[in-house]
mmCIF file of N, CA and C and ligand atoms in Angstrom:
data_model
loop_
_atom_site.group_PDB
_atom_site.id
_atom_site.type_symbol
_atom_site.label_atom_id
_atom_site.label_comp_id
_atom_site.label_asym_id
_atom_site.label_seq_id
_atom_site.Cartn_x
_atom_site.Cartn_y
_atom_site.Cartn_z
ATOM 1 N N UNK A 1 28.376 -0.339 4.571
ATOM 2 C CA UNK A 1 27.149 -0.434 3.255
ATOM 3 C C UNK A 1 27.139 0.524 2.295
ATOM 4 N N UNK A 2 27.028 0.434 1.243
ATOM 5 C CA UNK A 2 27.185 1.493 0.149
ATOM 6 C C UNK A 2 25.676 2.244 0.372
ATOM 7 N N UNK A 3 25.768 3.549 -0.616
ATOM 8 C CA UNK A 3 24.310 4.550 -0.600
ATOM 9 C C UNK A 3 23.245 3.747 -1.018
ATOM 10 N N UNK A 4 22.293 4.188 -0.683
ATOM 11 C CA UNK A 4 20.961 3.800 -1.439
ATOM 12 C C UNK A 4 20.781 3.935 -2.809
ATOM 13 N N UNK A 5 20.188 3.121 -3.480
ATOM 14 C CA UNK A 5 19.973 3.225 -4.959
ATOM 15 C C UNK A 5 18.340 3.639 -5.232
ATOM 16 N N UNK A 6 18.051 3.741 -6.475
ATOM 17 C CA UNK A 6 16.678 4.015 -7.089
ATOM 18 C C UNK A 6 15.450 3.117 -6.504
ATOM 19 N N UNK A 7 16.045 2.021 -6.099
ATOM 20 C CA UNK A 7 14.942 1.107 -5.685
ATOM 21 C C UNK A 7 14.537 1.495 -4.139
ATOM 22 N N UNK A 8 15.231 2.110 -3.290
ATOM 23 C CA UNK A 8 14.835 2.430 -2.190
ATOM 24 C C UNK A 8 13.730 3.588 -2.408
ATOM 25 N N UNK A 9 14.043 4.549 -3.323
ATOM 26 C CA UNK A 9 13.098 5.642 -3.823
ATOM 27 C C UNK A 9 11.840 4.854 -4.422
ATOM 28 N N UNK A 10 12.021 3.914 -4.994
ATOM 29 C CA UNK A 10 10.591 3.132 -5.626
ATOM 30 C C UNK A 10 9.880 2.537 -4.478
ATOM 31 N N UNK A 11 10.760 1.836 -3.541
ATOM 32 C CA UNK A 11 9.819 1.375 -2.450
ATOM 33 C C UNK A 11 9.168 2.338 -1.661
ATOM 34 N N UNK A 12 9.694 3.626 -1.343
ATOM 35 C CA UNK A 12 9.049 4.516 -0.480
ATOM 36 C C UNK A 12 8.033 5.351 -1.372
ATOM 37 N N UNK A 13 8.035 4.829 -2.846
ATOM 38 C CA UNK A 13 7.299 5.724 -3.913
ATOM 39 C C UNK A 13 7.473 7.263 -4.016
ATOM 40 N N UNK A 14 8.577 7.593 -3.749
ATOM 41 C CA UNK A 14 9.305 8.810 -3.970
ATOM 42 C C UNK A 14 9.327 8.990 -5.635
ATOM 43 N N UNK A 15 9.563 7.837 -6.169
ATOM 44 C CA UNK A 15 9.548 7.643 -7.627
ATOM 45 C C UNK A 15 8.363 6.573 -7.833
ATOM 46 N N UNK A 16 7.241 7.393 -8.528
ATOM 47 C CA UNK A 16 6.184 6.640 -8.574
ATOM 48 C C UNK A 16 6.421 5.503 -9.490
ATOM 49 N N UNK A 17 6.037 4.233 -9.004
ATOM 50 C CA UNK A 17 6.224 2.928 -9.957
ATOM 51 C C UNK A 17 4.993 1.953 -9.698
ATOM 52 N N UNK A 18 4.385 1.508 -10.305
ATOM 53 C CA UNK A 18 3.255 0.585 -9.857
ATOM 54 C C UNK A 18 3.915 -0.491 -9.344
ATOM 55 N N UNK A 19 3.362 -0.645 -8.182
ATOM 56 C CA UNK A 19 3.809 -1.978 -7.370
ATOM 57 C C UNK A 19 2.969 -3.240 -7.470
ATOM 58 N N UNK A 20 3.504 -4.330 -7.658
ATOM 59 C CA UNK A 20 2.713 -5.734 -7.828
ATOM 60 C C UNK A 20 2.450 -6.189 -6.490
ATOM 61 N N UNK A 21 3.333 -5.750 -5.505
ATOM 62 C CA UNK A 21 3.220 -6.502 -4.141
ATOM 63 C C UNK A 21 4.127 -5.622 -3.238
ATOM 64 N N UNK A 22 3.527 -5.207 -1.968
ATOM 65 C CA UNK A 22 4.380 -4.823 -0.840
ATOM 66 C C UNK A 22 3.894 -5.266 0.481
ATOM 67 N N UNK A 23 5.056 -5.589 1.350
ATOM 68 C CA UNK A 23 4.505 -5.861 2.739
ATOM 69 C C UNK A 23 5.782 -5.202 3.499
ATOM 70 N N UNK A 24 5.703 -5.847 4.956
ATOM 71 C CA UNK A 24 6.704 -5.032 5.532
ATOM 72 C C UNK A 24 8.166 -5.400 5.524
ATOM 73 N N UNK A 25 8.212 -6.416 4.418
ATOM 74 C CA UNK A 25 9.830 -7.017 4.265
ATOM 75 C C UNK A 25 10.076 -6.691 2.740
ATOM 76 N N UNK A 26 9.290 -6.755 2.001
ATOM 77 C CA UNK A 26 9.735 -6.817 0.342
ATOM 78 C C UNK A 26 8.590 -6.049 -0.362
ATOM 79 N N UNK A 27 8.966 -5.551 -1.536
ATOM 80 C CA UNK A 27 8.285 -5.093 -2.803
ATOM 81 C C UNK A 27 8.654 -5.477 -3.871
ATOM 82 N N UNK A 28 7.704 -5.455 -5.030
ATOM 83 C CA UNK A 28 7.875 -6.222 -6.179
ATOM 84 C C UNK A 28 7.239 -5.229 -7.273
ATOM 85 N N UNK A 29 7.916 -5.071 -8.279
ATOM 86 C CA UNK A 29 7.527 -4.198 -9.217
ATOM 87 C C UNK A 29 8.143 -4.849 -10.601
ATOM 88 N N UNK A 30 7.469 -4.253 -11.701
ATOM 89 C CA UNK A 30 8.058 -4.902 -13.042
ATOM 90 C C UNK A 30 9.398 -4.125 -13.381
ATOM 91 N N UNK A 31 10.340 -4.651 -13.983
ATOM 92 C CA UNK A 31 11.723 -4.222 -14.628
ATOM 93 C C UNK A 31 11.354 -3.232 -15.531
ATOM 94 N N UNK A 32 12.067 -2.200 -15.650
ATOM 95 C CA UNK A 32 12.144 -1.153 -16.299
ATOM 96 C C UNK A 32 12.430 -1.385 -17.812
ATOM 97 N N UNK A 33 13.162 -2.341 -17.842
ATOM 98 C CA UNK A 33 13.693 -3.002 -19.163
ATOM 99 C C UNK A 33 13.558 -4.090 -19.272
ATOM 100 N N UNK A 34 12.424 -4.913 -19.628
ATOM 101 C CA UNK A 34 12.129 -6.349 -19.469
ATOM 102 C C UNK A 34 12.888 -7.099 -20.540
ATOM 103 N N UNK A 35 13.531 -8.311 -20.048
ATOM 104 C CA UNK A 35 14.266 -8.931 -21.075
ATOM 105 C C UNK A 35 13.518 -10.207 -21.758
ATOM 106 N N UNK A 36 12.361 -10.450 -20.973
ATOM 107 C CA UNK A 36 11.433 -11.426 -21.293
ATOM 108 C C UNK A 36 10.033 -11.039 -21.003
ATOM 109 N N UNK A 37 9.020 -11.708 -21.484
ATOM 110 C CA UNK A 37 7.584 -11.335 -21.474
ATOM 111 C C UNK A 37 7.317 -11.044 -20.042
ATOM 112 N N UNK A 38 7.729 -11.988 -19.037
ATOM 113 C CA UNK A 38 7.328 -11.371 -17.541
ATOM 114 C C UNK A 38 8.508 -11.281 -16.974
ATOM 115 N N UNK A 39 8.883 -10.103 -16.385
ATOM 116 C CA UNK A 39 10.032 -9.771 -15.688
ATOM 117 C C UNK A 39 9.844 -8.841 -14.738
ATOM 118 N N UNK A 40 9.855 -9.430 -13.369
ATOM 119 C CA UNK A 40 9.579 -8.644 -12.175
ATOM 120 C C UNK A 40 10.872 -8.591 -11.327
ATOM 121 N N UNK A 41 10.909 -7.785 -10.548
ATOM 122 C CA UNK A 41 12.015 -7.802 -9.377
ATOM 123 C C UNK A 41 11.225 -7.701 -8.112
ATOM 124 N N UNK A 42 11.913 -8.508 -7.341
ATOM 125 C CA UNK A 42 11.287 -8.647 -5.836
ATOM 126 C C UNK A 42 12.432 -8.257 -5.025
ATOM 127 N N UNK A 43 12.313 -7.387 -4.240
ATOM 128 C CA UNK A 43 13.378 -6.437 -3.505
ATOM 129 C C UNK A 43 13.231 -6.301 -2.088
ATOM 130 N N UNK A 44 14.164 -6.364 -1.214
ATOM 131 C CA UNK A 44 13.867 -6.417 0.208
ATOM 132 C C UNK A 44 13.713 -4.674 0.445
ATOM 133 N N UNK A 45 12.838 -4.365 1.458
ATOM 134 C CA UNK A 45 12.721 -3.004 1.828
ATOM 135 C C UNK A 45 13.821 -2.341 2.331
ATOM 136 N N UNK A 46 14.421 -3.330 3.238
ATOM 137 C CA UNK A 46 15.652 -2.746 3.751
ATOM 138 C C UNK A 46 16.851 -2.598 2.549
ATOM 139 N N UNK A 47 17.742 -1.557 2.678
ATOM 140 C CA UNK A 47 18.731 -1.448 1.776
ATOM 141 C C UNK A 47 20.005 -2.609 2.054
ATOM 142 N N UNK A 48 20.212 -3.560 1.196
ATOM 143 C CA UNK A 48 21.329 -4.514 1.294
ATOM 144 C C UNK A 48 22.051 -4.408 -0.049
ATOM 145 N N UNK A 49 23.204 -4.064 -0.042
ATOM 146 C CA UNK A 49 23.849 -3.760 -1.352
ATOM 147 C C UNK A 49 24.021 -5.170 -1.963
ATOM 148 N N UNK A 50 24.583 -6.147 -1.555
ATOM 149 C CA UNK A 50 24.718 -7.468 -2.401
ATOM 150 C C UNK A 50 24.533 -8.483 -1.398
ATOM 151 N N UNK A 51 24.532 -9.852 -2.134
ATOM 152 C CA UNK A 51 24.257 -10.870 -1.299
ATOM 153 C C UNK A 51 25.351 -11.009 -0.327
ATOM 154 N N UNK A 52 26.460 -10.627 -0.709
ATOM 155 C CA UNK A 52 27.811 -10.724 0.278
ATOM 156 C C UNK A 52 27.408 -10.089 1.614
ATOM 157 N N UNK A 53 26.349 -9.036 1.585
ATOM 158 C CA UNK A 53 26.177 -8.227 2.643
ATOM 159 C C UNK A 53 25.054 -8.900 3.617
ATOM 160 N N UNK A 54 24.290 -10.022 3.208
ATOM 161 C CA UNK A 54 23.345 -10.447 3.853
ATOM 162 C C UNK A 54 23.782 -11.240 5.218
ATOM 163 N N UNK A 55 22.853 -11.140 6.406
ATOM 164 C CA UNK A 55 23.507 -11.912 7.580
ATOM 165 C C UNK A 55 22.170 -12.696 7.874
ATOM 166 N N UNK A 56 22.263 -13.473 9.066
ATOM 167 C CA UNK A 56 21.203 -14.227 9.580
ATOM 168 C C UNK A 56 20.131 -13.620 9.879
ATOM 169 N N UNK A 57 20.166 -12.436 10.183
ATOM 170 C CA UNK A 57 18.924 -11.319 10.532
ATOM 171 C C UNK A 57 18.041 -11.298 9.237
ATOM 172 N N UNK A 58 18.900 -11.615 7.995
ATOM 173 C CA UNK A 58 17.887 -11.035 6.846
ATOM 174 C C UNK A 58 17.374 -12.513 6.457
ATOM 175 N N UNK A 59 17.220 -13.665 7.010
ATOM 176 C CA UNK A 59 16.752 -14.956 6.552
ATOM 177 C C UNK A 59 15.257 -14.914 6.220
ATOM 178 N N UNK A 60 14.565 -14.176 7.268
ATOM 179 C CA UNK A 60 13.098 -14.053 6.916
ATOM 180 C C UNK A 60 12.836 -13.130 5.703
ATOM 181 N N UNK A 61 13.435 -12.105 5.584
ATOM 182 C CA UNK A 61 13.320 -11.395 4.413
ATOM 183 C C UNK A 61 13.686 -12.146 3.140
ATOM 184 N N UNK A 62 14.653 -13.059 3.049
ATOM 185 C CA UNK A 62 15.171 -13.655 1.996
ATOM 186 C C UNK A 62 14.051 -14.893 1.759
ATOM 187 N N UNK A 63 13.586 -15.487 2.701
ATOM 188 C CA UNK A 63 12.451 -16.388 2.351
ATOM 189 C C UNK A 63 11.307 -15.744 1.995
ATOM 190 N N UNK A 64 10.892 -14.578 2.482
ATOM 191 C CA UNK A 64 9.716 -14.014 1.926
ATOM 192 C C UNK A 64 9.799 -13.712 0.410
ATOM 193 N N UNK A 65 10.810 -13.345 -0.167
ATOM 194 C CA UNK A 65 11.498 -12.955 -1.503
ATOM 195 C C UNK A 65 10.883 -14.250 -2.525
ATOM 196 N N UNK A 66 11.206 -15.450 -1.897
ATOM 197 C CA UNK A 66 10.803 -16.580 -2.565
ATOM 198 C C UNK A 66 9.300 -16.940 -2.599
ATOM 199 N N UNK A 67 8.697 -16.729 -1.348
ATOM 200 C CA UNK A 67 7.302 -16.919 -1.241
ATOM 201 C C UNK A 67 6.501 -15.934 -2.128
ATOM 202 N N UNK A 68 7.008 -14.709 -2.200
ATOM 203 C CA UNK A 68 6.432 -13.770 -2.857
ATOM 204 C C UNK A 68 6.486 -13.782 -4.525
ATOM 205 N N UNK A 69 7.793 -14.546 -4.830
ATOM 206 C CA UNK A 69 8.106 -14.770 -6.251
ATOM 207 C C UNK A 69 6.960 -15.942 -6.646
ATOM 208 N N UNK A 70 6.770 -17.113 -5.820
ATOM 209 C CA UNK A 70 5.839 -17.947 -5.941
ATOM 210 C C UNK A 70 4.673 -17.284 -6.201
ATOM 211 N N UNK A 71 4.024 -16.522 -5.564
ATOM 212 C CA UNK A 71 2.613 -15.819 -5.572
ATOM 213 C C UNK A 71 2.469 -15.047 -6.721
ATOM 214 N N UNK A 72 3.550 -14.388 -7.177
ATOM 215 C CA UNK A 72 3.533 -13.283 -8.432
ATOM 216 C C UNK A 72 3.506 -14.155 -9.732
ATOM 217 N N UNK A 73 4.139 -15.404 -9.577
ATOM 218 C CA UNK A 73 4.402 -16.419 -10.790
ATOM 219 C C UNK A 73 2.937 -16.827 -11.071
ATOM 220 N N UNK A 74 2.349 -17.231 -10.129
ATOM 221 C CA UNK A 74 0.780 -17.656 -10.351
ATOM 222 C C UNK A 74 -0.003 -16.641 -10.798
ATOM 223 N N UNK A 75 0.067 -15.181 -10.069
ATOM 224 C CA UNK A 75 -0.607 -14.202 -10.682
ATOM 225 C C UNK A 75 -0.518 -13.892 -11.900
ATOM 226 N N UNK A 76 0.888 -14.030 -12.369
ATOM 227 C CA UNK A 76 1.122 -13.836 -14.000
ATOM 228 C C UNK A 76 0.828 -14.988 -14.782
ATOM 229 N N UNK A 77 0.386 -15.801 -14.274
ATOM 230 C CA UNK A 77 -0.009 -17.225 -15.099
ATOM 231 C C UNK A 77 1.295 -17.910 -15.610
ATOM 232 N N UNK A 78 2.253 -17.907 -15.026
ATOM 233 C CA UNK A 78 3.348 -18.522 -15.668
ATOM 234 C C UNK A 78 3.954 -19.662 -14.657
ATOM 235 N N UNK A 79 3.141 -20.004 -13.461
ATOM 236 C CA UNK A 79 3.765 -21.023 -12.493
ATOM 237 C C UNK A 79 3.874 -22.415 -13.369
ATOM 238 N N UNK A 80 2.869 -22.579 -13.997
ATOM 239 C CA UNK A 80 2.640 -24.047 -14.532
ATOM 240 C C UNK A 80 3.646 -24.350 -15.712
ATOM 241 N N UNK A 81 3.898 -23.276 -16.641
ATOM 242 C CA UNK A 81 4.853 -23.469 -17.423
ATOM 243 C C UNK A 81 6.218 -23.270 -17.056
ATOM 244 N N UNK A 82 6.566 -22.381 -16.055
ATOM 245 C CA UNK A 82 7.759 -22.469 -15.258
ATOM 246 C C UNK A 82 8.387 -21.126 -15.560
ATOM 247 N N UNK A 83 9.441 -20.845 -14.863
ATOM 248 C CA UNK A 83 10.172 -19.536 -14.711
ATOM 249 C C UNK A 83 11.361 -19.644 -14.030
ATOM 250 N N UNK A 84 12.176 -18.681 -14.148
ATOM 251 C CA UNK A 84 13.532 -18.564 -13.327
ATOM 252 C C UNK A 84 13.707 -17.412 -12.424
ATOM 253 N N UNK A 85 14.202 -17.791 -11.192
ATOM 254 C CA UNK A 85 14.788 -16.863 -10.405
ATOM 255 C C UNK A 85 16.095 -16.555 -10.156
ATOM 256 N N UNK A 86 16.704 -15.396 -10.467
ATOM 257 C CA UNK A 86 17.860 -15.016 -10.282
ATOM 258 C C UNK A 86 18.377 -13.846 -9.596
ATOM 259 N N UNK A 87 19.414 -13.997 -8.810
ATOM 260 C CA UNK A 87 20.135 -12.842 -8.058
ATOM 261 C C UNK A 87 21.586 -12.678 -8.440
ATOM 262 N N UNK A 88 21.945 -11.468 -9.222
ATOM 263 C CA UNK A 88 23.091 -11.437 -9.452
ATOM 264 C C UNK A 88 23.989 -10.613 -8.379
ATOM 265 N N UNK A 89 25.267 -10.891 -8.345
ATOM 266 C CA UNK A 89 26.069 -10.472 -7.180
ATOM 267 C C UNK A 89 27.506 -9.843 -7.702
ATOM 268 N N UNK A 90 27.443 -8.732 -7.612
ATOM 269 C CA UNK A 90 28.747 -7.923 -8.010
ATOM 270 C C UNK A 90 29.124 -7.939 -9.559
ATOM 271 N N UNK A 91 30.392 -7.643 -9.966
ATOM 272 C CA UNK A 91 30.503 -7.136 -11.298
ATOM 273 C C UNK A 91 30.440 -8.675 -12.107
ATOM 274 N N UNK A 92 31.272 -9.777 -11.652
ATOM 275 C CA UNK A 92 30.979 -10.876 -12.399
ATOM 276 C C UNK A 92 29.666 -11.684 -12.583
ATOM 277 N N UNK A 93 29.038 -11.416 -11.742
ATOM 278 C CA UNK A 93 27.327 -11.833 -11.708
ATOM 279 C C UNK A 93 26.669 -10.821 -12.422
ATOM 280 N N UNK A 94 27.183 -9.785 -12.902
ATOM 281 C CA UNK A 94 26.256 -9.000 -13.692
ATOM 282 C C UNK A 94 25.362 -8.009 -12.888
ATOM 283 N N UNK A 95 25.499 -7.688 -11.744
ATOM 284 C CA UNK A 95 24.847 -6.800 -10.807
ATOM 285 C C UNK A 95 24.993 -5.417 -11.169
ATOM 286 N N UNK A 96 24.048 -4.555 -11.537
ATOM 287 C CA UNK A 96 24.047 -3.237 -12.003
ATOM 288 C C UNK A 96 23.624 -2.349 -10.852
ATOM 289 N N UNK A 97 22.403 -2.762 -10.248
ATOM 290 C CA UNK A 97 21.751 -2.030 -9.000
ATOM 291 C C UNK A 97 22.362 -2.637 -7.668
ATOM 292 N N UNK A 98 23.133 -1.634 -6.937
ATOM 293 C CA UNK A 98 23.600 -2.247 -5.819
ATOM 294 C C UNK A 98 22.378 -2.161 -4.375
ATOM 295 N N UNK A 99 21.407 -2.840 -4.769
ATOM 296 C CA UNK A 99 20.297 -3.359 -3.706
ATOM 297 C C UNK A 99 19.486 -4.485 -4.169
ATOM 298 N N UNK A 100 19.948 -5.506 -3.421
ATOM 299 C CA UNK A 100 19.779 -6.799 -3.687
ATOM 300 C C UNK A 100 18.307 -7.103 -4.344
ATOM 301 N N UNK A 101 17.956 -7.657 -5.357
ATOM 302 C CA UNK A 101 16.911 -7.882 -5.788
ATOM 303 C C UNK A 101 17.071 -9.340 -6.687
ATOM 304 N N UNK A 102 15.618 -9.928 -6.626
ATOM 305 C CA UNK A 102 15.519 -11.132 -7.328
ATOM 306 C C UNK A 102 14.807 -11.034 -8.632
ATOM 307 N N UNK A 103 15.303 -11.217 -9.741
ATOM 308 C CA UNK A 103 14.554 -11.380 -10.945
ATOM 309 C C UNK A 103 13.629 -12.519 -11.181
ATOM 310 N N UNK A 104 12.364 -12.420 -11.424
ATOM 311 C CA UNK A 104 11.306 -13.472 -11.793
ATOM 312 C C UNK A 104 11.025 -13.034 -13.296
ATOM 313 N N UNK A 105 11.610 -14.196 -13.862
ATOM 314 C CA UNK A 105 11.675 -14.355 -15.264
ATOM 315 C C UNK A 105 10.711 -15.317 -16.067
ATOM 316 N N UNK A 106 9.858 -15.194 -16.791
ATOM 317 C CA UNK A 106 8.959 -16.308 -17.325
ATOM 318 C C UNK A 106 8.205 -15.519 -18.377
ATOM 319 N N UNK A 107 7.179 -16.258 -18.932
ATOM 320 C CA UNK A 107 6.372 -16.116 -20.086
ATOM 321 C C UNK A 107 6.769 -16.563 -21.405
ATOM 322 N N UNK A 108 7.785 -17.115 -21.135
ATOM 323 C CA UNK A 108 8.297 -17.839 -22.605
ATOM 324 C C UNK A 108 9.450 -18.821 -22.412
ATOM 325 N N UNK A 109 9.823 -19.647 -23.171
ATOM 326 C CA UNK A 109 10.956 -20.522 -22.882
ATOM 327 C C UNK A 109 12.154 -19.938 -22.628
ATOM 328 N N UNK A 110 12.928 -20.152 -21.783
ATOM 329 C CA UNK A 110 14.091 -19.192 -21.203
ATOM 330 C C UNK A 110 15.399 -19.773 -21.759
ATOM 331 N N UNK A 111 15.318 -20.860 -22.475
ATOM 332 C CA UNK A 111 16.711 -21.582 -23.007
ATOM 333 C C UNK A 111 17.483 -22.009 -21.924
ATOM 334 N N UNK A 112 18.769 -22.009 -22.329
ATOM 335 C CA UNK A 112 19.725 -22.502 -21.180
ATOM 336 C C UNK A 112 19.912 -21.814 -19.972
ATOM 337 N N UNK A 113 20.732 -22.210 -19.049
ATOM 338 C CA UNK A 113 20.858 -21.272 -17.873
ATOM 339 C C UNK A 113 21.717 -20.284 -17.897
ATOM 340 N N UNK A 114 22.718 -20.384 -19.059
ATOM 341 C CA UNK A 114 23.841 -19.280 -19.013
ATOM 342 C C UNK A 114 24.203 -19.114 -20.514
ATOM 343 N N UNK A 115 24.322 -17.965 -21.351
ATOM 344 C CA UNK A 115 24.847 -17.897 -22.421
ATOM 345 C C UNK A 115 26.209 -16.771 -22.165
ATOM 346 N N UNK A 116 27.428 -17.428 -22.065
ATOM 347 C CA UNK A 116 28.368 -16.575 -21.839
ATOM 348 C C UNK A 116 29.107 -15.836 -23.217
HETATM 349 P P1 5GP B 201 20.978 -6.389 -12.174
HETATM 350 O O1 5GP B 201 21.661 -6.375 -13.328
HETATM 351 O O2 5GP B 201 21.487 -5.432 -11.133
HETATM 352 O O3 5GP B 201 20.761 -7.756 -11.665
HETATM 353 O O4 5GP B 201 19.423 -5.921 -12.412
HETATM 354 C C1 5GP B 201 19.151 -4.368 -12.370
HETATM 355 C C2 5GP B 201 17.712 -4.460 -12.987
HETATM 356 O O5 5GP B 201 17.033 -3.450 -12.633
HETATM 357 C C3 5GP B 201 17.965 -4.319 -14.448
HETATM 358 O O6 5GP B 201 17.206 -5.361 -15.042
HETATM 359 C C4 5GP B 201 17.366 -2.921 -14.977
HETATM 360 O O7 5GP B 201 16.494 -3.033 -16.044
HETATM 361 C C5 5GP B 201 16.225 -2.777 -13.629
HETATM 362 N N1 5GP B 201 16.237 -1.189 -13.320
HETATM 363 C C6 5GP B 201 17.346 -0.391 -13.252
HETATM 364 N N2 5GP B 201 16.483 0.686 -13.011
HETATM 365 C C7 5GP B 201 15.320 0.841 -12.615
HETATM 366 C C8 5GP B 201 14.255 1.520 -12.534
HETATM 367 O O8 5GP B 201 14.495 2.535 -12.403
HETATM 368 N N3 5GP B 201 12.917 0.917 -12.368
HETATM 369 C C9 5GP B 201 12.646 -0.474 -12.699
HETATM 370 N N4 5GP B 201 11.426 -0.737 -12.540
HETATM 371 N N5 5GP B 201 13.680 -1.329 -13.003
HETATM 372 C C10 5GP B 201 15.086 -0.687 -12.955
#
């Protein structure tokens, strides 16, 4: 598995970043460069580089990412209008930070799923 990224330092608060949620499995904080009105990252506390690296041992963590996304969408007030969850993988998927993370995107109409 590759080296830790900046996300591990945020999770451990070695780089102070306001956290929206943290438990024993996942951490959530706002994207530093929001693409839409509400742009949150939900990240496993354990360093996993890409979705290609997950195993069955990670299933609880991956499920927690979804339930935390649901909770944060409600807290953001975007649950009723809707939102999008995205996990990018490797270069064709547009992954920039090699510590898996789910983007929670909403607060405005998001348009079509892809613009290539
Ligand atoms: P990816 O392209 O890997 O799916 O998304 C990485 C995301 O992490 C980008 O949206 C980028 O803006 C965000 N990001 C990168 N570095 C930092 C950081 O130091 N703090 C926060 N809060 N977000 C970051």
